[in-house]
Amino acid sequence: MSTRILHATDLSPFGRQVRIVLAEKALEYDKDQTLALTRDAKTFGKVNPALRVPVLEDDGKTIFDTRIIIEYLLAAYPEPSAPETPPLAPAPARPEEHLDDAMLLAVLTGLLDTAVNLSALGRNGITEEQAPYLGRHKERITASLDWLEERAGPEGFQPGLFSVADIAWICAADYGESRGLFQAGGRPGLQAIRERYAERPSVADTRPQ
Ligand SMILES: N[C@@H](CCC(=O)N[C@@H](CS)C(=O)NCC(=O)O)C(=O)O
C-alpha cells in the first residue's frame, strides 16, 4: 500500500491535472473517491474547508487545491522522470515570466472553475432564465478562451517545456468539450496545444472515457 493517496473522482478535471503530474513524475499512488463522495461538510471540512477534491496525502502531509498540490509535487520531486520531449516544466511559473505565468494559471483555473460550476448548476436544472448570473459565467468562458488564444504559442504556453498551464488547458478543454460547455475548435493556437500532447502517455492514459 502506497503512502501516497489522491482523493478525487476519476472524472474530476482538477484531479486529472494532478494525475498527469504524478504520471510525469512516475510517482505511484492509491486513488480514493470516498472523500469526494462525502456529503457531510463537517467531516470533509476538516480535510479541506472548500469541500472540494483533489486532496493529496503524501509523506504525512495533507495538501489541497490543485495549484498547490502541483507546486508541491514539482518542488518535492524535482528529478525529471518521463522521457518525453519536451520535458515537464520544473515549476508552475518561469522566474523571469513569473507575473505573466501566474496570471495565465489564474485565468485557466477560473475557466475550469466556471465550467465546473455551470455543469453542476445545469445538473440541478437551473436555467439562465432562472439565474441570469449564468449568462455572466458563459461570457467569462468566452473572454477567457479569447485571452488564452492570444497567448497560445506554437510550442504551447512555455516554449520548450510541457507546462502546468498546458496541463490545465488540456484538462479544461477535454472537460468543457465533453460536457458541451465550450469548444476549442475555432481557436487554432489552443487547439494545437491539445493536439500536440494528445498522445503523450500522461495525457492519453488519464483521459476520461
Ligand atoms: N480550486 C479547487 C477546485 C476543485 C474543484 O472544483 N473540484 C470539484 C471536482 S472537479 C469538486 O470537488 N466539486 C465539488 C463541489 O463543488 O461541491 C482546486 O483547484 O482544487
mmCIF file with all atom_site columns, C-alpha atoms and ligand atoms in Angstrom:
data_model
loop_
_atom_site.group_PDB
_atom_site.id
_atom_site.type_symbol
_atom_site.label_atom_id
_atom_site.label_alt_id
_atom_site.label_comp_id
_atom_site.label_asym_id
_atom_site.label_entity_id
_atom_site.label_seq_id
_atom_site.pdbx_PDB_ins_code
_atom_site.Cartn_x
_atom_site.Cartn_y
_atom_site.Cartn_z
_atom_site.occupancy
_atom_site.B_iso_or_equiv
_atom_site.pdbx_formal_charge
_atom_site.auth_seq_id
_atom_site.auth_comp_id
_atom_site.auth_asym_id
_atom_site.auth_atom_id
_atom_site.pdbx_PDB_model_num
ATOM   1   C CA  . MET A 1 1   ? 0.000   0.000  0.000   1.00 0.00 ? 1   MET A CA  1
ATOM   2   C CA  . SER A 1 2   ? 1.423   3.308  -1.098  1.00 0.00 ? 2   SER A CA  1
ATOM   3   C CA  . THR A 1 3   ? 1.549   6.109  1.468   1.00 0.00 ? 3   THR A CA  1
ATOM   4   C CA  . ARG A 1 4   ? 0.502   8.488  -1.275  1.00 0.00 ? 4   ARG A CA  1
ATOM   5   C CA  . ILE A 1 5   ? -3.256  8.849  -1.720  1.00 0.00 ? 5   ILE A CA  1
ATOM   6   C CA  . LEU A 1 6   ? -5.058  11.019 -4.256  1.00 0.00 ? 6   LEU A CA  1
ATOM   7   C CA  . HIS A 1 7   ? -8.594  11.865 -3.225  1.00 0.00 ? 7   HIS A CA  1
ATOM   8   C CA  . ALA A 1 8   ? -10.593 12.670 -6.343  1.00 0.00 ? 8   ALA A CA  1
ATOM   9   C CA  . THR A 1 9   ? -13.144 11.146 -8.660  1.00 0.00 ? 9   THR A CA  1
ATOM   10  C CA  . ASP A 1 10  ? -11.902 9.629  -11.903 1.00 0.00 ? 10  ASP A CA  1
ATOM   11  C CA  . LEU A 1 11  ? -13.845 12.234 -13.884 1.00 0.00 ? 11  LEU A CA  1
ATOM   12  C CA  . SER A 1 12  ? -12.602 15.285 -11.971 1.00 0.00 ? 12  SER A CA  1
ATOM   13  C CA  . PRO A 1 13  ? -10.767 17.632 -14.387 1.00 0.00 ? 13  PRO A CA  1
ATOM   14  C CA  . PHE A 1 14  ? -8.879  19.229 -11.486 1.00 0.00 ? 14  PHE A CA  1
ATOM   15  C CA  . GLY A 1 15  ? -7.906  15.780 -10.198 1.00 0.00 ? 15  GLY A CA  1
ATOM   16  C CA  . ARG A 1 16  ? -6.719  14.898 -13.694 1.00 0.00 ? 16  ARG A CA  1
ATOM   17  C CA  . GLN A 1 17  ? -4.183  17.736 -13.628 1.00 0.00 ? 17  GLN A CA  1
ATOM   18  C CA  . VAL A 1 18  ? -2.627  16.176 -10.537 1.00 0.00 ? 18  VAL A CA  1
ATOM   19  C CA  . ARG A 1 19  ? -2.768  12.700 -12.094 1.00 0.00 ? 19  ARG A CA  1
ATOM   20  C CA  . ILE A 1 20  ? -0.877  13.970 -15.144 1.00 0.00 ? 20  ILE A CA  1
ATOM   21  C CA  . VAL A 1 21  ? 1.894   15.386 -12.941 1.00 0.00 ? 21  VAL A CA  1
ATOM   22  C CA  . LEU A 1 22  ? 2.049   12.170 -10.880 1.00 0.00 ? 22  LEU A CA  1
ATOM   23  C CA  . ALA A 1 23  ? 2.351   10.179 -14.122 1.00 0.00 ? 23  ALA A CA  1
ATOM   24  C CA  . GLU A 1 24  ? 5.035   12.526 -15.476 1.00 0.00 ? 24  GLU A CA  1
ATOM   25  C CA  . LYS A 1 25  ? 6.982   12.003 -12.262 1.00 0.00 ? 25  LYS A CA  1
ATOM   26  C CA  . ALA A 1 26  ? 6.307   8.240  -12.267 1.00 0.00 ? 26  ALA A CA  1
ATOM   27  C CA  . LEU A 1 27  ? 5.014   8.545  -8.703  1.00 0.00 ? 27  LEU A CA  1
ATOM   28  C CA  . GLU A 1 28  ? 2.821   5.694  -7.507  1.00 0.00 ? 28  GLU A CA  1
ATOM   29  C CA  . TYR A 1 29  ? -0.344  6.429  -5.569  1.00 0.00 ? 29  TYR A CA  1
ATOM   30  C CA  . ASP A 1 30  ? -3.628  4.979  -4.459  1.00 0.00 ? 30  ASP A CA  1
ATOM   31  C CA  . LYS A 1 31  ? -6.892  6.546  -5.575  1.00 0.00 ? 31  LYS A CA  1
ATOM   32  C CA  . ASP A 1 32  ? -9.674  7.154  -3.094  1.00 0.00 ? 32  ASP A CA  1
ATOM   33  C CA  . GLN A 1 33  ? -13.089 8.527  -4.061  1.00 0.00 ? 33  GLN A CA  1
ATOM   34  C CA  . THR A 1 34  ? -14.569 8.338  -0.555  1.00 0.00 ? 34  THR A CA  1
ATOM   35  C CA  . LEU A 1 35  ? -13.796 11.945 0.355   1.00 0.00 ? 35  LEU A CA  1
ATOM   36  C CA  . ALA A 1 36  ? -15.164 13.237 -2.957  1.00 0.00 ? 36  ALA A CA  1
ATOM   37  C CA  . LEU A 1 37  ? -18.445 11.456 -2.286  1.00 0.00 ? 37  LEU A CA  1
ATOM   38  C CA  . THR A 1 38  ? -18.663 12.631 1.349   1.00 0.00 ? 38  THR A CA  1
ATOM   39  C CA  . ARG A 1 39  ? -21.764 14.765 1.698   1.00 0.00 ? 39  ARG A CA  1
ATOM   40  C CA  . ASP A 1 40  ? -21.074 15.547 5.356   1.00 0.00 ? 40  ASP A CA  1
ATOM   41  C CA  . ALA A 1 41  ? -19.488 19.012 5.365   1.00 0.00 ? 41  ALA A CA  1
ATOM   42  C CA  . LYS A 1 42  ? -18.205 18.609 8.928   1.00 0.00 ? 42  LYS A CA  1
ATOM   43  C CA  . THR A 1 43  ? -16.116 15.549 8.053   1.00 0.00 ? 43  THR A CA  1
ATOM   44  C CA  . PHE A 1 44  ? -14.985 16.874 4.672   1.00 0.00 ? 44  PHE A CA  1
ATOM   45  C CA  . GLY A 1 45  ? -14.329 20.356 6.086   1.00 0.00 ? 45  GLY A CA  1
ATOM   46  C CA  . LYS A 1 46  ? -11.739 19.006 8.489   1.00 0.00 ? 46  LYS A CA  1
ATOM   47  C CA  . VAL A 1 47  ? -9.685  17.921 5.462   1.00 0.00 ? 47  VAL A CA  1
ATOM   48  C CA  . ASN A 1 48  ? -10.444 20.758 3.027   1.00 0.00 ? 48  ASN A CA  1
ATOM   49  C CA  . PRO A 1 49  ? -12.759 23.595 4.091   1.00 0.00 ? 49  PRO A CA  1
ATOM   50  C CA  . ALA A 1 50  ? -13.540 24.268 0.420   1.00 0.00 ? 50  ALA A CA  1
ATOM   51  C CA  . LEU A 1 51  ? -15.195 20.805 0.407   1.00 0.00 ? 51  LEU A CA  1
ATOM   52  C CA  . ARG A 1 52  ? -13.539 20.023 -2.886  1.00 0.00 ? 52  ARG A CA  1
ATOM   53  C CA  . VAL A 1 53  ? -11.182 17.500 -4.388  1.00 0.00 ? 53  VAL A CA  1
ATOM   54  C CA  . PRO A 1 54  ? -8.431  16.869 -5.321  1.00 0.00 ? 54  PRO A CA  1
ATOM   55  C CA  . VAL A 1 55  ? -6.716  16.396 -1.982  1.00 0.00 ? 55  VAL A CA  1
ATOM   56  C CA  . LEU A 1 56  ? -3.344  14.675 -1.857  1.00 0.00 ? 56  LEU A CA  1
ATOM   57  C CA  . GLU A 1 57  ? -1.884  12.813 1.089   1.00 0.00 ? 57  GLU A CA  1
ATOM   58  C CA  . ASP A 1 58  ? 1.839   12.453 0.723   1.00 0.00 ? 58  ASP A CA  1
ATOM   59  C CA  . ASP A 1 59  ? 4.622   11.815 3.148   1.00 0.00 ? 59  ASP A CA  1
ATOM   60  C CA  . GLY A 1 60  ? 2.443   12.625 6.159   1.00 0.00 ? 60  GLY A CA  1
ATOM   61  C CA  . LYS A 1 61  ? 1.113   15.858 4.639   1.00 0.00 ? 61  LYS A CA  1
ATOM   62  C CA  . THR A 1 62  ? -2.441  16.589 3.516   1.00 0.00 ? 62  THR A CA  1
ATOM   63  C CA  . ILE A 1 63  ? -2.496  19.084 0.670   1.00 0.00 ? 63  ILE A CA  1
ATOM   64  C CA  . PHE A 1 64  ? -5.468  20.615 -1.103  1.00 0.00 ? 64  PHE A CA  1
ATOM   65  C CA  . ASP A 1 65  ? -6.087  22.812 -4.088  1.00 0.00 ? 65  ASP A CA  1
ATOM   66  C CA  . THR A 1 66  ? -4.783  21.728 -7.476  1.00 0.00 ? 66  THR A CA  1
ATOM   67  C CA  . ARG A 1 67  ? -2.347  24.613 -7.916  1.00 0.00 ? 67  ARG A CA  1
ATOM   68  C CA  . ILE A 1 68  ? -0.784  24.000 -4.505  1.00 0.00 ? 68  ILE A CA  1
ATOM   69  C CA  . ILE A 1 69  ? -0.627  20.216 -4.929  1.00 0.00 ? 69  ILE A CA  1
ATOM   70  C CA  . ILE A 1 70  ? 1.160   20.576 -8.270  1.00 0.00 ? 70  ILE A CA  1
ATOM   71  C CA  . GLU A 1 71  ? 3.540   23.207 -6.941  1.00 0.00 ? 71  GLU A CA  1
ATOM   72  C CA  . TYR A 1 72  ? 4.302   20.859 -4.041  1.00 0.00 ? 72  TYR A CA  1
ATOM   73  C CA  . LEU A 1 73  ? 4.917   17.827 -6.292  1.00 0.00 ? 73  LEU A CA  1
ATOM   74  C CA  . LEU A 1 74  ? 7.243   19.748 -8.618  1.00 0.00 ? 74  LEU A CA  1
ATOM   75  C CA  . ALA A 1 75  ? 9.266   21.038 -5.680  1.00 0.00 ? 75  ALA A CA  1
ATOM   76  C CA  . ALA A 1 76  ? 9.308   17.784 -3.670  1.00 0.00 ? 76  ALA A CA  1
ATOM   77  C CA  . TYR A 1 77  ? 10.205  15.567 -6.646  1.00 0.00 ? 77  TYR A CA  1
ATOM   78  C CA  . PRO A 1 78  ? 12.456  17.698 -8.862  1.00 0.00 ? 78  PRO A CA  1
ATOM   79  C CA  . GLU A 1 79  ? 14.058  14.799 -10.778 1.00 0.00 ? 79  GLU A CA  1
ATOM   80  C CA  . PRO A 1 80  ? 12.748  14.597 -14.356 1.00 0.00 ? 80  PRO A CA  1
ATOM   81  C CA  . SER A 1 81  ? 11.066  11.234 -14.967 1.00 0.00 ? 81  SER A CA  1
ATOM   82  C CA  . ALA A 1 82  ? 9.014   10.916 -18.156 1.00 0.00 ? 82  ALA A CA  1
ATOM   83  C CA  . PRO A 1 83  ? 11.381  10.520 -21.121 1.00 0.00 ? 83  PRO A CA  1
ATOM   84  C CA  . GLU A 1 84  ? 9.061   12.516 -23.348 1.00 0.00 ? 84  GLU A CA  1
ATOM   85  C CA  . THR A 1 85  ? 10.003  15.693 -25.173 1.00 0.00 ? 85  THR A CA  1
ATOM   86  C CA  . PRO A 1 86  ? 9.547   18.450 -24.238 1.00 0.00 ? 86  PRO A CA  1
ATOM   87  C CA  . PRO A 1 87  ? 10.202  17.788 -20.546 1.00 0.00 ? 87  PRO A CA  1
ATOM   88  C CA  . LEU A 1 88  ? 7.752   18.675 -17.807 1.00 0.00 ? 88  LEU A CA  1
ATOM   89  C CA  . ALA A 1 89  ? 8.302   22.228 -16.555 1.00 0.00 ? 89  ALA A CA  1
ATOM   90  C CA  . PRO A 1 90  ? 10.228  22.341 -13.254 1.00 0.00 ? 90  PRO A CA  1
ATOM   91  C CA  . ALA A 1 91  ? 7.796   24.867 -11.709 1.00 0.00 ? 91  ALA A CA  1
ATOM   92  C CA  . PRO A 1 92  ? 4.343   26.319 -12.494 1.00 0.00 ? 92  PRO A CA  1
ATOM   93  C CA  . ALA A 1 93  ? 5.850   29.706 -13.433 1.00 0.00 ? 93  ALA A CA  1
ATOM   94  C CA  . ARG A 1 94  ? 9.167   30.678 -15.007 1.00 0.00 ? 94  ARG A CA  1
ATOM   95  C CA  . PRO A 1 95  ? 11.102  33.014 -12.676 1.00 0.00 ? 95  PRO A CA  1
ATOM   96  C CA  . GLU A 1 96  ? 11.661  35.581 -15.428 1.00 0.00 ? 96  GLU A CA  1
ATOM   97  C CA  . GLU A 1 97  ? 7.983   35.470 -16.508 1.00 0.00 ? 97  GLU A CA  1
ATOM   98  C CA  . HIS A 1 98  ? 6.506   34.966 -13.083 1.00 0.00 ? 98  HIS A CA  1
ATOM   99  C CA  . LEU A 1 99  ? 3.708   37.528 -13.249 1.00 0.00 ? 99  LEU A CA  1
ATOM   100 C CA  . ASP A 1 100 ? 2.523   36.544 -16.730 1.00 0.00 ? 100 ASP A CA  1
ATOM   101 C CA  . ASP A 1 101 ? 2.666   32.815 -15.956 1.00 0.00 ? 101 ASP A CA  1
ATOM   102 C CA  . ALA A 1 102 ? 0.824   33.314 -12.659 1.00 0.00 ? 102 ALA A CA  1
ATOM   103 C CA  . MET A 1 103 ? -1.949  35.288 -14.387 1.00 0.00 ? 103 MET A CA  1
ATOM   104 C CA  . LEU A 1 104 ? -2.196  32.623 -17.085 1.00 0.00 ? 104 LEU A CA  1
ATOM   105 C CA  . LEU A 1 105 ? -2.762  29.979 -14.410 1.00 0.00 ? 105 LEU A CA  1
ATOM   106 C CA  . ALA A 1 106 ? -5.309  32.202 -12.670 1.00 0.00 ? 106 ALA A CA  1
ATOM   107 C CA  . VAL A 1 107 ? -7.297  32.516 -15.908 1.00 0.00 ? 107 VAL A CA  1
ATOM   108 C CA  . LEU A 1 108 ? -7.079  28.766 -16.579 1.00 0.00 ? 108 LEU A CA  1
ATOM   109 C CA  . THR A 1 109 ? -8.235  27.968 -13.039 1.00 0.00 ? 109 THR A CA  1
ATOM   110 C CA  . GLY A 1 110 ? -11.081 30.480 -13.371 1.00 0.00 ? 110 GLY A CA  1
ATOM   111 C CA  . LEU A 1 111 ? -12.102 28.974 -16.705 1.00 0.00 ? 111 LEU A CA  1
ATOM   112 C CA  . LEU A 1 112 ? -12.335 25.464 -15.286 1.00 0.00 ? 112 LEU A CA  1
ATOM   113 C CA  . ASP A 1 113 ? -13.979 26.659 -12.059 1.00 0.00 ? 113 ASP A CA  1
ATOM   114 C CA  . THR A 1 114 ? -16.630 28.410 -14.134 1.00 0.00 ? 114 THR A CA  1
ATOM   115 C CA  . ALA A 1 115 ? -17.149 25.354 -16.344 1.00 0.00 ? 115 ALA A CA  1
ATOM   116 C CA  . VAL A 1 116 ? -17.467 23.013 -13.326 1.00 0.00 ? 116 VAL A CA  1
ATOM   117 C CA  . ASN A 1 117 ? -19.975 25.438 -11.768 1.00 0.00 ? 117 ASN A CA  1
ATOM   118 C CA  . LEU A 1 118 ? -22.039 25.705 -14.941 1.00 0.00 ? 118 LEU A CA  1
ATOM   119 C CA  . SER A 1 119 ? -22.145 21.946 -15.256 1.00 0.00 ? 119 SER A CA  1
ATOM   120 C CA  . ALA A 1 120 ? -23.221 21.466 -11.610 1.00 0.00 ? 120 ALA A CA  1
ATOM   121 C CA  . LEU A 1 121 ? -25.946 24.108 -11.849 1.00 0.00 ? 121 LEU A CA  1
ATOM   122 C CA  . GLY A 1 122 ? -27.120 22.579 -15.132 1.00 0.00 ? 122 GLY A CA  1
ATOM   123 C CA  . ARG A 1 123 ? -27.405 19.196 -13.414 1.00 0.00 ? 123 ARG A CA  1
ATOM   124 C CA  . ASN A 1 124 ? -29.547 20.894 -10.765 1.00 0.00 ? 124 ASN A CA  1
ATOM   125 C CA  . GLY A 1 125 ? -31.854 22.071 -13.527 1.00 0.00 ? 125 GLY A CA  1
ATOM   126 C CA  . ILE A 1 126 ? -31.001 25.774 -13.130 1.00 0.00 ? 126 ILE A CA  1
ATOM   127 C CA  . THR A 1 127 ? -31.502 27.715 -16.362 1.00 0.00 ? 127 THR A CA  1
ATOM   128 C CA  . GLU A 1 128 ? -30.265 31.148 -17.425 1.00 0.00 ? 128 GLU A CA  1
ATOM   129 C CA  . GLU A 1 129 ? -33.856 32.440 -17.200 1.00 0.00 ? 129 GLU A CA  1
ATOM   130 C CA  . GLN A 1 130 ? -33.919 31.488 -13.514 1.00 0.00 ? 130 GLN A CA  1
ATOM   131 C CA  . ALA A 1 131 ? -30.392 32.728 -12.773 1.00 0.00 ? 131 ALA A CA  1
ATOM   132 C CA  . PRO A 1 132 ? -29.128 35.447 -15.134 1.00 0.00 ? 132 PRO A CA  1
ATOM   133 C CA  . TYR A 1 133 ? -25.712 35.189 -13.474 1.00 0.00 ? 133 TYR A CA  1
ATOM   134 C CA  . LEU A 1 134 ? -25.254 32.018 -15.536 1.00 0.00 ? 134 LEU A CA  1
ATOM   135 C CA  . GLY A 1 135 ? -25.010 34.352 -18.542 1.00 0.00 ? 135 GLY A CA  1
ATOM   136 C CA  . ARG A 1 136 ? -22.040 36.016 -16.873 1.00 0.00 ? 136 ARG A CA  1
ATOM   137 C CA  . HIS A 1 137 ? -20.473 32.578 -16.462 1.00 0.00 ? 137 HIS A CA  1
ATOM   138 C CA  . LYS A 1 138 ? -20.777 31.989 -20.203 1.00 0.00 ? 138 LYS A CA  1
ATOM   139 C CA  . GLU A 1 139 ? -19.328 35.421 -21.018 1.00 0.00 ? 139 GLU A CA  1
ATOM   140 C CA  . ARG A 1 140 ? -16.413 34.684 -18.683 1.00 0.00 ? 140 ARG A CA  1
ATOM   141 C CA  . ILE A 1 141 ? -15.702 31.439 -20.516 1.00 0.00 ? 141 ILE A CA  1
ATOM   142 C CA  . THR A 1 142 ? -15.667 33.176 -23.913 1.00 0.00 ? 142 THR A CA  1
ATOM   143 C CA  . ALA A 1 143 ? -13.495 36.047 -22.654 1.00 0.00 ? 143 ALA A CA  1
ATOM   144 C CA  . SER A 1 144 ? -11.066 33.595 -21.052 1.00 0.00 ? 144 SER A CA  1
ATOM   145 C CA  . LEU A 1 145 ? -10.778 31.493 -24.210 1.00 0.00 ? 145 LEU A CA  1
ATOM   146 C CA  . ASP A 1 146 ? -10.135 34.611 -26.333 1.00 0.00 ? 146 ASP A CA  1
ATOM   147 C CA  . TRP A 1 147 ? -7.486  35.842 -23.879 1.00 0.00 ? 147 TRP A CA  1
ATOM   148 C CA  . LEU A 1 148 ? -5.795  32.426 -23.750 1.00 0.00 ? 148 LEU A CA  1
ATOM   149 C CA  . GLU A 1 149 ? -5.813  32.064 -27.527 1.00 0.00 ? 149 GLU A CA  1
ATOM   150 C CA  . GLU A 1 150 ? -3.762  35.266 -27.805 1.00 0.00 ? 150 GLU A CA  1
ATOM   151 C CA  . ARG A 1 151 ? -1.107  33.701 -25.569 1.00 0.00 ? 151 ARG A CA  1
ATOM   152 C CA  . ALA A 1 152 ? -1.039  30.171 -27.032 1.00 0.00 ? 152 ALA A CA  1
ATOM   153 C CA  . GLY A 1 153 ? 2.218   29.905 -28.937 1.00 0.00 ? 153 GLY A CA  1
ATOM   154 C CA  . PRO A 1 154 ? 3.246   27.184 -31.411 1.00 0.00 ? 154 PRO A CA  1
ATOM   155 C CA  . GLU A 1 155 ? 5.066   25.392 -28.569 1.00 0.00 ? 155 GLU A CA  1
ATOM   156 C CA  . GLY A 1 156 ? 2.317   25.858 -26.009 1.00 0.00 ? 156 GLY A CA  1
ATOM   157 C CA  . PHE A 1 157 ? 2.363   28.320 -23.136 1.00 0.00 ? 157 PHE A CA  1
ATOM   158 C CA  . GLN A 1 158 ? 6.043   27.866 -22.234 1.00 0.00 ? 158 GLN A CA  1
ATOM   159 C CA  . PRO A 1 159 ? 8.271   27.124 -25.261 1.00 0.00 ? 159 PRO A CA  1
ATOM   160 C CA  . GLY A 1 160 ? 10.497  24.086 -24.733 1.00 0.00 ? 160 GLY A CA  1
ATOM   161 C CA  . LEU A 1 161 ? 8.502   22.795 -21.780 1.00 0.00 ? 161 LEU A CA  1
ATOM   162 C CA  . PHE A 1 162 ? 5.353   20.801 -21.088 1.00 0.00 ? 162 PHE A CA  1
ATOM   163 C CA  . SER A 1 163 ? 3.979   23.414 -18.736 1.00 0.00 ? 163 SER A CA  1
ATOM   164 C CA  . VAL A 1 164 ? 1.483   23.359 -15.884 1.00 0.00 ? 164 VAL A CA  1
ATOM   165 C CA  . ALA A 1 165 ? -0.552  25.814 -17.977 1.00 0.00 ? 165 ALA A CA  1
ATOM   166 C CA  . ASP A 1 166 ? -0.564  23.337 -20.899 1.00 0.00 ? 166 ASP A CA  1
ATOM   167 C CA  . ILE A 1 167 ? -1.821  20.645 -18.488 1.00 0.00 ? 167 ILE A CA  1
ATOM   168 C CA  . ALA A 1 168 ? -4.508  22.948 -17.064 1.00 0.00 ? 168 ALA A CA  1
ATOM   169 C CA  . TRP A 1 169 ? -5.673  23.873 -20.555 1.00 0.00 ? 169 TRP A CA  1
ATOM   170 C CA  . ILE A 1 170 ? -5.817  20.261 -21.803 1.00 0.00 ? 170 ILE A CA  1
ATOM   171 C CA  . CYS A 1 171 ? -7.893  19.191 -18.781 1.00 0.00 ? 171 CYS A CA  1
ATOM   172 C CA  . ALA A 1 172 ? -10.210 22.202 -19.078 1.00 0.00 ? 172 ALA A CA  1
ATOM   173 C CA  . ALA A 1 173 ? -10.660 21.696 -22.825 1.00 0.00 ? 173 ALA A CA  1
ATOM   174 C CA  . ASP A 1 174 ? -11.452 17.975 -22.594 1.00 0.00 ? 174 ASP A CA  1
ATOM   175 C CA  . TYR A 1 175 ? -13.898 18.669 -19.768 1.00 0.00 ? 175 TYR A CA  1
ATOM   176 C CA  . GLY A 1 176 ? -15.563 21.650 -21.490 1.00 0.00 ? 176 GLY A CA  1
ATOM   177 C CA  . GLU A 1 177 ? -15.994 19.709 -24.691 1.00 0.00 ? 177 GLU A CA  1
ATOM   178 C CA  . SER A 1 178 ? -17.268 16.503 -23.065 1.00 0.00 ? 178 SER A CA  1
ATOM   179 C CA  . ARG A 1 179 ? -19.904 18.487 -21.138 1.00 0.00 ? 179 ARG A CA  1
ATOM   180 C CA  . GLY A 1 180 ? -20.892 20.557 -24.178 1.00 0.00 ? 180 GLY A CA  1
ATOM   181 C CA  . LEU A 1 181 ? -19.835 23.769 -22.410 1.00 0.00 ? 181 LEU A CA  1
ATOM   182 C CA  . PHE A 1 182 ? -17.339 25.095 -24.940 1.00 0.00 ? 182 PHE A CA  1
ATOM   183 C CA  . GLN A 1 183 ? -15.273 24.051 -27.934 1.00 0.00 ? 183 GLN A CA  1
ATOM   184 C CA  . ALA A 1 184 ? -11.568 24.671 -28.527 1.00 0.00 ? 184 ALA A CA  1
ATOM   185 C CA  . GLY A 1 185 ? -12.159 24.485 -32.287 1.00 0.00 ? 185 GLY A CA  1
ATOM   186 C CA  . GLY A 1 186 ? -12.050 27.904 -33.956 1.00 0.00 ? 186 GLY A CA  1
ATOM   187 C CA  . ARG A 1 187 ? -9.123  28.871 -31.749 1.00 0.00 ? 187 ARG A CA  1
ATOM   188 C CA  . PRO A 1 188 ? -6.180  27.318 -33.603 1.00 0.00 ? 188 PRO A CA  1
ATOM   189 C CA  . GLY A 1 189 ? -3.487  28.098 -31.026 1.00 0.00 ? 189 GLY A CA  1
ATOM   190 C CA  . LEU A 1 190 ? -5.392  26.463 -28.194 1.00 0.00 ? 190 LEU A CA  1
ATOM   191 C CA  . GLN A 1 191 ? -6.455  23.533 -30.358 1.00 0.00 ? 191 GLN A CA  1
ATOM   192 C CA  . ALA A 1 192 ? -2.823  22.978 -31.389 1.00 0.00 ? 192 ALA A CA  1
ATOM   193 C CA  . ILE A 1 193 ? -1.760  22.567 -27.734 1.00 0.00 ? 193 ILE A CA  1
ATOM   194 C CA  . ARG A 1 194 ? -4.294  19.767 -27.271 1.00 0.00 ? 194 ARG A CA  1
ATOM   195 C CA  . GLU A 1 195 ? -3.199  18.031 -30.441 1.00 0.00 ? 195 GLU A CA  1
ATOM   196 C CA  . ARG A 1 196 ? 0.484   18.417 -29.605 1.00 0.00 ? 196 ARG A CA  1
ATOM   197 C CA  . TYR A 1 197 ? 0.088   16.465 -26.366 1.00 0.00 ? 197 TYR A CA  1
ATOM   198 C CA  . ALA A 1 198 ? -2.814  14.149 -27.230 1.00 0.00 ? 198 ALA A CA  1
ATOM   199 C CA  . GLU A 1 199 ? -0.600  11.049 -27.450 1.00 0.00 ? 199 GLU A CA  1
ATOM   200 C CA  . ARG A 1 200 ? 1.709   11.872 -24.555 1.00 0.00 ? 200 ARG A CA  1
ATOM   201 C CA  . PRO A 1 201 ? 1.233   8.922  -22.144 1.00 0.00 ? 201 PRO A CA  1
ATOM   202 C CA  . SER A 1 202 ? 0.408   11.037 -19.075 1.00 0.00 ? 202 SER A CA  1
ATOM   203 C CA  . VAL A 1 203 ? -2.308  12.817 -21.073 1.00 0.00 ? 203 VAL A CA  1
ATOM   204 C CA  . ALA A 1 204 ? -3.675  9.844  -23.031 1.00 0.00 ? 204 ALA A CA  1
ATOM   205 C CA  . ASP A 1 205 ? -3.729  7.500  -20.010 1.00 0.00 ? 205 ASP A CA  1
ATOM   206 C CA  . THR A 1 206 ? -5.689  9.955  -17.852 1.00 0.00 ? 206 THR A CA  1
ATOM   207 C CA  . ARG A 1 207 ? -8.248  10.975 -20.490 1.00 0.00 ? 207 ARG A CA  1
ATOM   208 C CA  . PRO A 1 208 ? -11.764 10.276 -19.147 1.00 0.00 ? 208 PRO A CA  1
ATOM   209 C CA  . GLN A 1 209 ? -13.520 7.538  -21.164 1.00 0.00 ? 209 GLN A CA  1
HETATM 210 N N1  . LIG B 2 .   ? -9.990  25.321 -6.601  1.00 0.00 ? 1   LIG B N1  1
HETATM 211 C C1  . LIG B 2 .   ? -10.138 23.889 -6.497  1.00 0.00 ? 1   LIG B C1  1
HETATM 212 C C2  . LIG B 2 .   ? -11.336 23.452 -7.334  1.00 0.00 ? 1   LIG B C2  1
HETATM 213 C C3  . LIG B 2 .   ? -11.559 21.962 -7.278  1.00 0.00 ? 1   LIG B C3  1
HETATM 214 C C4  . LIG B 2 .   ? -12.968 21.579 -7.709  1.00 0.00 ? 1   LIG B C4  1
HETATM 215 O O1  . LIG B 2 .   ? -13.790 22.392 -8.137  1.00 0.00 ? 1   LIG B O1  1
HETATM 216 N N2  . LIG B 2 .   ? -13.251 20.284 -7.587  1.00 0.00 ? 1   LIG B N2  1
HETATM 217 C C5  . LIG B 2 .   ? -14.558 19.756 -7.918  1.00 0.00 ? 1   LIG B C5  1
HETATM 218 C C6  . LIG B 2 .   ? -14.404 18.435 -8.658  1.00 0.00 ? 1   LIG B C6  1
HETATM 219 S S1  . LIG B 2 .   ? -13.664 18.689 -10.245 1.00 0.00 ? 1   LIG B S1  1
HETATM 220 C C7  . LIG B 2 .   ? -15.316 19.468 -6.638  1.00 0.00 ? 1   LIG B C7  1
HETATM 221 O O2  . LIG B 2 .   ? -14.769 18.944 -5.693  1.00 0.00 ? 1   LIG B O2  1
HETATM 222 N N3  . LIG B 2 .   ? -16.608 19.806 -6.610  1.00 0.00 ? 1   LIG B N3  1
HETATM 223 C C8  . LIG B 2 .   ? -17.459 19.514 -5.518  1.00 0.00 ? 1   LIG B C8  1
HETATM 224 C C9  . LIG B 2 .   ? -18.217 20.707 -5.058  1.00 0.00 ? 1   LIG B C9  1
HETATM 225 O O3  . LIG B 2 .   ? -18.038 21.815 -5.611  1.00 0.00 ? 1   LIG B O3  1
HETATM 226 O O4  . LIG B 2 .   ? -19.011 20.557 -4.134  1.00 0.00 ? 1   LIG B O4  1
HETATM 227 C C10 . LIG B 2 .   ? -8.853  23.215 -6.937  1.00 0.00 ? 1   LIG B C10 1
HETATM 228 O O5  . LIG B 2 .   ? -8.152  23.803 -7.776  1.00 0.00 ? 1   LIG B O5  1
HETATM 229 O O6  . LIG B 2 .   ? -8.507  22.143 -6.435  1.00 0.00 ? 1   LIG B O6  1
#
